[in-house]
mmCIF file of C-alpha atoms in Angstrom:
data_model
loop_
_atom_site.group_PDB
_atom_site.id
_atom_site.type_symbol
_atom_site.label_atom_id
_atom_site.label_comp_id
_atom_site.label_asym_id
_atom_site.label_seq_id
_atom_site.Cartn_x
_atom_site.Cartn_y
_atom_site.Cartn_z
ATOM 1 C CA MET Q 1 -3.542 -7.463 -6.012
ATOM 2 C CA CYS Q 2 -0.977 -6.514 -3.779
ATOM 3 C CA GLY Q 3 -0.038 -9.073 -1.514
ATOM 4 C CA ARG Q 4 3.820 -8.470 -0.493
ATOM 5 C CA TYR Q 5 5.818 -5.176 -1.288
ATOM 6 C CA ARG Q 6 9.803 -4.331 0.383
ATOM 7 C CA ILE Q 7 11.538 -1.701 1.818
ATOM 8 C CA GLU Q 8 15.214 -1.269 1.026
ATOM 9 C CA ASP Q 9 17.878 0.291 3.466
ATOM 10 C CA THR Q 10 18.113 3.657 1.743
ATOM 11 C CA GLU Q 11 18.382 7.608 3.352
ATOM 12 C CA ARG Q 12 15.036 8.558 2.522
ATOM 13 C CA PHE Q 13 13.641 5.287 4.094
ATOM 14 C CA ARG Q 14 15.694 5.725 6.726
ATOM 15 C CA ASN Q 15 14.450 9.299 7.347
ATOM 16 C CA ILE Q 16 10.742 7.449 7.386
ATOM 17 C CA ILE Q 17 11.691 5.274 9.556
ATOM 18 C CA ASP Q 18 13.424 7.551 11.898
ATOM 19 C CA GLU Q 19 9.825 9.834 11.625
ATOM 20 C CA LEU Q 20 7.829 6.911 12.527
ATOM 21 C CA MET Q 21 9.911 5.798 15.590
ATOM 22 C CA ARG Q 22 8.684 9.512 17.479
ATOM 23 C CA SER Q 23 5.222 8.020 16.789
ATOM 24 C CA PRO Q 24 3.619 7.477 20.244
ATOM 25 C CA LEU Q 25 1.547 4.564 18.677
ATOM 26 C CA VAL Q 26 4.960 2.689 18.330
ATOM 27 C CA ALA Q 27 5.247 2.020 22.037
ATOM 28 C CA VAL Q 28 1.187 1.029 22.094
ATOM 29 C CA TRP Q 29 2.206 -1.522 19.204
ATOM 30 C CA GLN Q 30 5.131 -3.053 20.618
ATOM 31 C CA LYS Q 31 3.118 -4.376 23.363
ATOM 32 C CA ILE Q 32 1.435 -6.720 20.637
ATOM 33 C CA ALA Q 33 4.039 -7.050 17.896
ATOM 34 C CA ASP Q 34 7.202 -6.103 16.399
ATOM 35 C CA ILE Q 35 7.101 -3.145 13.908
ATOM 36 C CA THR Q 36 8.501 -4.264 10.740
ATOM 37 C CA THR Q 37 10.709 -1.128 8.824
ATOM 38 C CA LEU Q 38 12.781 -2.900 6.136
ATOM 39 C CA GLY Q 39 12.606 -6.141 4.240
ATOM 40 C CA GLU Q 40 9.762 -8.071 2.532
ATOM 41 C CA ILE Q 41 6.537 -6.714 3.844
ATOM 42 C CA CYS Q 42 3.655 -9.124 4.411
ATOM 43 C CA PRO Q 43 -0.347 -8.741 5.389
ATOM 44 C CA THR Q 44 -0.538 -8.189 9.302
ATOM 45 C CA ASP Q 45 2.883 -6.532 9.633
ATOM 46 C CA ILE Q 46 2.930 -3.335 11.102
ATOM 47 C CA VAL Q 47 5.101 -1.096 8.829
ATOM 48 C CA PRO Q 48 5.215 2.935 8.518
ATOM 49 C CA VAL Q 49 1.878 4.037 7.005
ATOM 50 C CA ILE Q 50 1.846 8.136 5.774
ATOM 51 C CA ALA Q 51 -0.965 9.903 6.916
ATOM 52 C CA THR Q 52 -2.418 13.260 8.023
ATOM 53 C CA ASN Q 53 -2.296 13.872 11.820
ATOM 54 C CA ARG Q 54 -5.058 15.419 14.197
ATOM 55 C CA ARG Q 55 -3.510 19.156 12.952
ATOM 56 C CA GLY Q 56 -4.040 18.107 9.442
ATOM 57 C CA GLU Q 57 0.011 17.545 9.028
ATOM 58 C CA ARG Q 58 1.919 14.989 7.163
ATOM 59 C CA ALA Q 59 2.642 12.638 9.093
ATOM 60 C CA VAL Q 60 4.338 8.929 9.780
ATOM 61 C CA PHE Q 61 2.507 6.082 11.531
ATOM 62 C CA PRO Q 62 2.680 2.557 12.067
ATOM 63 C CA MET Q 63 -0.358 0.765 10.871
ATOM 64 C CA LYS Q 64 -0.875 -2.647 10.547
ATOM 65 C CA TRP Q 65 -1.877 -4.378 6.663
ATOM 66 C CA GLY Q 66 -5.310 -5.679 6.905
ATOM 67 C CA PHE Q 67 -8.763 -5.024 7.826
ATOM 68 C CA ALA Q 68 -10.258 -7.685 10.554
ATOM 69 C CA GLU Q 69 -13.434 -8.947 8.955
ATOM 70 C CA LYS Q 70 -14.993 -12.627 8.360
ATOM 71 C CA SER Q 71 -11.645 -13.062 6.897
ATOM 72 C CA LEU Q 72 -8.369 -10.700 6.240
ATOM 73 C CA LEU Q 73 -8.926 -7.660 4.087
ATOM 74 C CA ILE Q 74 -5.433 -6.444 2.167
ATOM 75 C CA ASN Q 75 -6.422 -5.145 -0.413
ATOM 76 C CA ALA Q 76 -9.596 -2.750 -1.844
ATOM 77 C CA ARG Q 77 -10.546 -1.980 -5.395
ATOM 78 C CA VAL Q 78 -10.295 1.595 -6.257
ATOM 79 C CA GLU Q 79 -13.507 1.116 -8.785
ATOM 80 C CA THR Q 80 -15.676 0.045 -5.866
ATOM 81 C CA ALA Q 81 -14.346 1.828 -2.663
ATOM 82 C CA SER Q 82 -16.578 4.561 -2.714
ATOM 83 C CA SER Q 83 -19.260 2.504 -2.690
ATOM 84 C CA LYS Q 84 -18.943 -0.265 -0.365
ATOM 85 C CA TYR Q 85 -19.544 -0.290 3.076
ATOM 86 C CA THR Q 86 -16.252 -1.640 4.356
ATOM 87 C CA TYR Q 87 -14.391 1.137 2.686
ATOM 88 C CA ARG Q 88 -16.455 4.352 1.669
ATOM 89 C CA ASP Q 89 -15.749 5.770 5.207
ATOM 90 C CA ALA Q 90 -12.256 5.637 4.857
ATOM 91 C CA TRP Q 91 -12.530 6.685 0.780
ATOM 92 C CA LYS Q 92 -14.073 10.114 1.946
ATOM 93 C CA SER Q 93 -11.587 11.232 4.609
ATOM 94 C CA HIS Q 94 -8.955 8.269 5.460
ATOM 95 C CA ARG Q 95 -6.867 7.925 2.832
ATOM 96 C CA CYS Q 96 -2.885 6.603 3.423
ATOM 97 C CA ALA Q 97 0.359 6.302 1.068
ATOM 98 C CA ILE Q 98 2.538 3.580 1.595
ATOM 99 C CA PRO Q 99 6.221 3.732 1.242
ATOM 100 C CA ALA Q 100 7.920 1.062 -0.643
ATOM 101 C CA SER Q 101 11.099 0.178 -2.797
ATOM 102 C CA TYR Q 102 8.960 -1.876 -4.588
ATOM 103 C CA TYR Q 103 5.643 -4.651 -4.988
ATOM 104 C CA LEU Q 104 5.847 -7.942 -5.509
ATOM 105 C CA GLU Q 105 3.666 -10.206 -7.952
ATOM 106 C CA TRP Q 106 3.673 -13.111 -9.367
ATOM 107 C CA SER Q 107 2.850 -14.320 -12.648
ATOM 108 C CA HIS Q 108 -0.319 -16.436 -13.285
ATOM 109 C CA PHE Q 109 -1.061 -18.920 -16.327
ATOM 110 C CA LYS Q 110 -3.551 -21.515 -17.071
ATOM 111 C CA ASP Q 111 -1.977 -25.218 -17.360
ATOM 112 C CA ALA Q 112 -2.983 -27.358 -20.161
ATOM 113 C CA LYS Q 113 -6.529 -28.255 -18.080
ATOM 114 C CA GLY Q 114 -7.150 -24.621 -17.843
ATOM 115 C CA LYS Q 115 -6.288 -24.431 -14.095
ATOM 116 C CA VAL Q 116 -4.831 -21.049 -12.947
ATOM 117 C CA LYS Q 117 -1.431 -21.506 -11.533
ATOM 118 C CA THR Q 118 1.228 -19.055 -10.183
ATOM 119 C CA GLY Q 119 4.637 -18.799 -11.884
ATOM 120 C CA ASP Q 120 7.671 -16.438 -11.766
ATOM 121 C CA LYS Q 121 8.107 -13.859 -9.025
ATOM 122 C CA TYR Q 122 8.622 -10.192 -10.189
ATOM 123 C CA CYS Q 123 9.743 -6.546 -8.752
ATOM 124 C CA ILE Q 124 7.418 -3.838 -9.653
ATOM 125 C CA GLN Q 125 8.151 -0.222 -9.990
ATOM 126 C CA PRO Q 126 7.995 2.753 -11.947
ATOM 127 C CA GLU Q 127 10.634 3.522 -13.831
ATOM 128 C CA GLY Q 128 13.230 5.610 -11.917
ATOM 129 C CA SER Q 129 11.767 6.129 -8.758
ATOM 130 C CA GLU Q 130 13.228 5.647 -5.667
ATOM 131 C CA ILE Q 131 9.997 5.278 -3.396
ATOM 132 C CA THR Q 132 6.753 3.575 -5.030
ATOM 133 C CA TRP Q 133 3.950 5.037 -3.439
ATOM 134 C CA LEU Q 134 1.552 2.830 -2.843
ATOM 135 C CA CYS Q 135 -2.141 4.473 -2.311
ATOM 136 C CA GLY Q 136 -4.664 2.711 0.584
ATOM 137 C CA LEU Q 137 -7.472 3.357 2.870
ATOM 138 C CA TYR Q 138 -7.121 3.142 6.861
ATOM 139 C CA ARG Q 139 -9.183 2.851 9.662
ATOM 140 C CA PHE Q 140 -9.023 2.295 13.413
ATOM 141 C CA GLU Q 141 -9.680 -0.825 14.814
ATOM 142 C CA GLY Q 142 -10.201 -0.540 19.021
ATOM 143 C CA ASP Q 143 -7.527 2.600 19.122
ATOM 144 C CA LEU Q 144 -5.296 1.147 16.528
ATOM 145 C CA PRO Q 145 -5.057 2.429 13.003
ATOM 146 C CA VAL Q 146 -5.143 -0.604 9.964
ATOM 147 C CA PHE Q 147 -4.929 -0.104 6.265
ATOM 148 C CA VAL Q 148 -5.565 -1.745 2.723
ATOM 149 C CA ILE Q 149 -3.617 -1.216 -0.562
ATOM 150 C CA LEU Q 150 -6.096 -0.237 -3.148
ATOM 151 C CA THR Q 151 -6.177 -1.967 -6.538
ATOM 152 C CA ARG Q 152 -6.580 -0.912 -9.923
ATOM 153 C CA GLU Q 153 -6.374 -2.642 -13.907
ATOM 154 C CA PRO Q 154 -3.426 -2.830 -14.571
ATOM 155 C CA GLY Q 155 -1.271 -1.122 -16.866
ATOM 156 C CA GLU Q 156 0.343 -2.917 -20.073
ATOM 157 C CA ALA Q 157 3.396 -4.129 -18.432
ATOM 158 C CA VAL Q 158 1.872 -5.798 -15.704
ATOM 159 C CA SER Q 159 -1.455 -7.369 -17.870
ATOM 160 C CA GLU Q 160 0.974 -9.521 -19.149
ATOM 161 C CA ILE Q 161 1.272 -11.382 -15.642
ATOM 162 C CA HIS Q 162 -1.577 -9.961 -13.646
ATOM 163 C CA ASP Q 163 -5.216 -8.480 -13.733
ATOM 164 C CA ARG Q 164 -4.533 -6.149 -11.107
ATOM 165 C CA MET Q 165 -2.126 -4.012 -10.060
ATOM 166 C CA PRO Q 166 -1.708 -1.267 -6.922
ATOM 167 C CA LEU Q 167 -2.967 2.239 -7.452
ATOM 168 C CA ILE Q 168 0.431 4.216 -7.012
ATOM 169 C CA LEU Q 169 1.006 8.171 -7.583
ATOM 170 C CA PRO Q 170 3.714 10.247 -8.054
ATOM 171 C CA GLU Q 171 4.751 12.019 -4.936
ATOM 172 C CA GLU Q 172 3.824 15.099 -5.979
ATOM 173 C CA TYR Q 173 0.233 14.025 -5.643
ATOM 174 C CA ILE Q 174 0.805 12.117 -2.094
ATOM 175 C CA ASP Q 175 -0.263 15.307 0.208
ATOM 176 C CA GLU Q 176 -3.224 15.599 -1.661
ATOM 177 C CA TRP Q 177 -4.189 12.297 -1.547
ATOM 178 C CA ILE Q 178 -3.779 11.959 2.284
ATOM 179 C CA ARG Q 179 -5.903 14.957 2.509
ATOM 180 C CA PRO Q 180 -9.367 14.464 4.459
ATOM 181 C CA ASP Q 181 -10.701 17.224 2.838
ATOM 182 C CA ALA Q 182 -9.359 16.153 -1.004
ATOM 183 C CA ASP Q 183 -11.612 14.573 -3.949
ATOM 184 C CA PRO Q 184 -9.858 11.247 -4.457
ATOM 185 C CA GLU Q 185 -11.780 10.838 -7.740
ATOM 186 C CA SER Q 186 -10.027 14.012 -9.020
ATOM 187 C CA ILE Q 187 -6.769 12.524 -8.178
ATOM 188 C CA ILE Q 188 -6.792 8.778 -9.101
ATOM 189 C CA SER Q 189 -6.579 9.917 -13.086
ATOM 190 C CA ALA Q 190 -2.660 10.682 -12.254
ATOM 191 C CA ALA Q 191 -2.102 7.058 -10.761
ATOM 192 C CA LEU Q 192 1.119 5.610 -12.861
ATOM 193 C CA THR Q 193 0.892 2.289 -14.956
ATOM 194 C CA ASP Q 194 4.309 2.927 -16.709
ATOM 195 C CA VAL Q 195 6.171 0.530 -14.320
ATOM 196 C CA VAL Q 196 9.486 -2.029 -14.736
ATOM 197 C CA LEU Q 197 9.273 -5.543 -13.981
ATOM 198 C CA GLU Q 198 12.178 -7.550 -13.162
ATOM 199 C CA LYS Q 199 12.302 -11.199 -11.961
ATOM 200 C CA ALA Q 200 13.643 -11.440 -8.361
ATOM 201 C CA GLU Q 201 15.379 -14.074 -6.894
ATOM 202 C CA GLN Q 202 13.127 -16.905 -5.527
#
């Protein structure tokens, strides 16, 4: 599960945001809603996302978080994305990377009656990484791009608080991941699961 992440004001993110603001899609989105470039990111926010342009080059685009179905879909399981109707076309050729400083997750535990409760909030990122590269899929709704974040089984550290985590790739795999003709199955084995958890301020 990934339902929140955060973008901090760093030089690298300022460069990403500068490129984002040069996209012609910015003016189209801004007629509908504000674009969020810093702070805590929530579903339905319009944010910077990395994908390929029509020339096959890496570029930054404003995309809205969530596929509009009967209910808003914000995550897709990497184990089944290639076969599910909602995601399979995007899995083949519309993959994207969502740059974050870290993602946010809440611990889950069972109370005395066995009911699942939500506990502490954590900031989670690969150790030593300035950018946490969350992997996703995108599609067009109308003429505008929207995305979901892929999730997988957690690594050891995250398994202590939750049964899912985002699919996170090392930066050197991002260009390959977003290439429409790449084989995603051959890339996901490079996913990072060794992450650092830090309690967030409530």
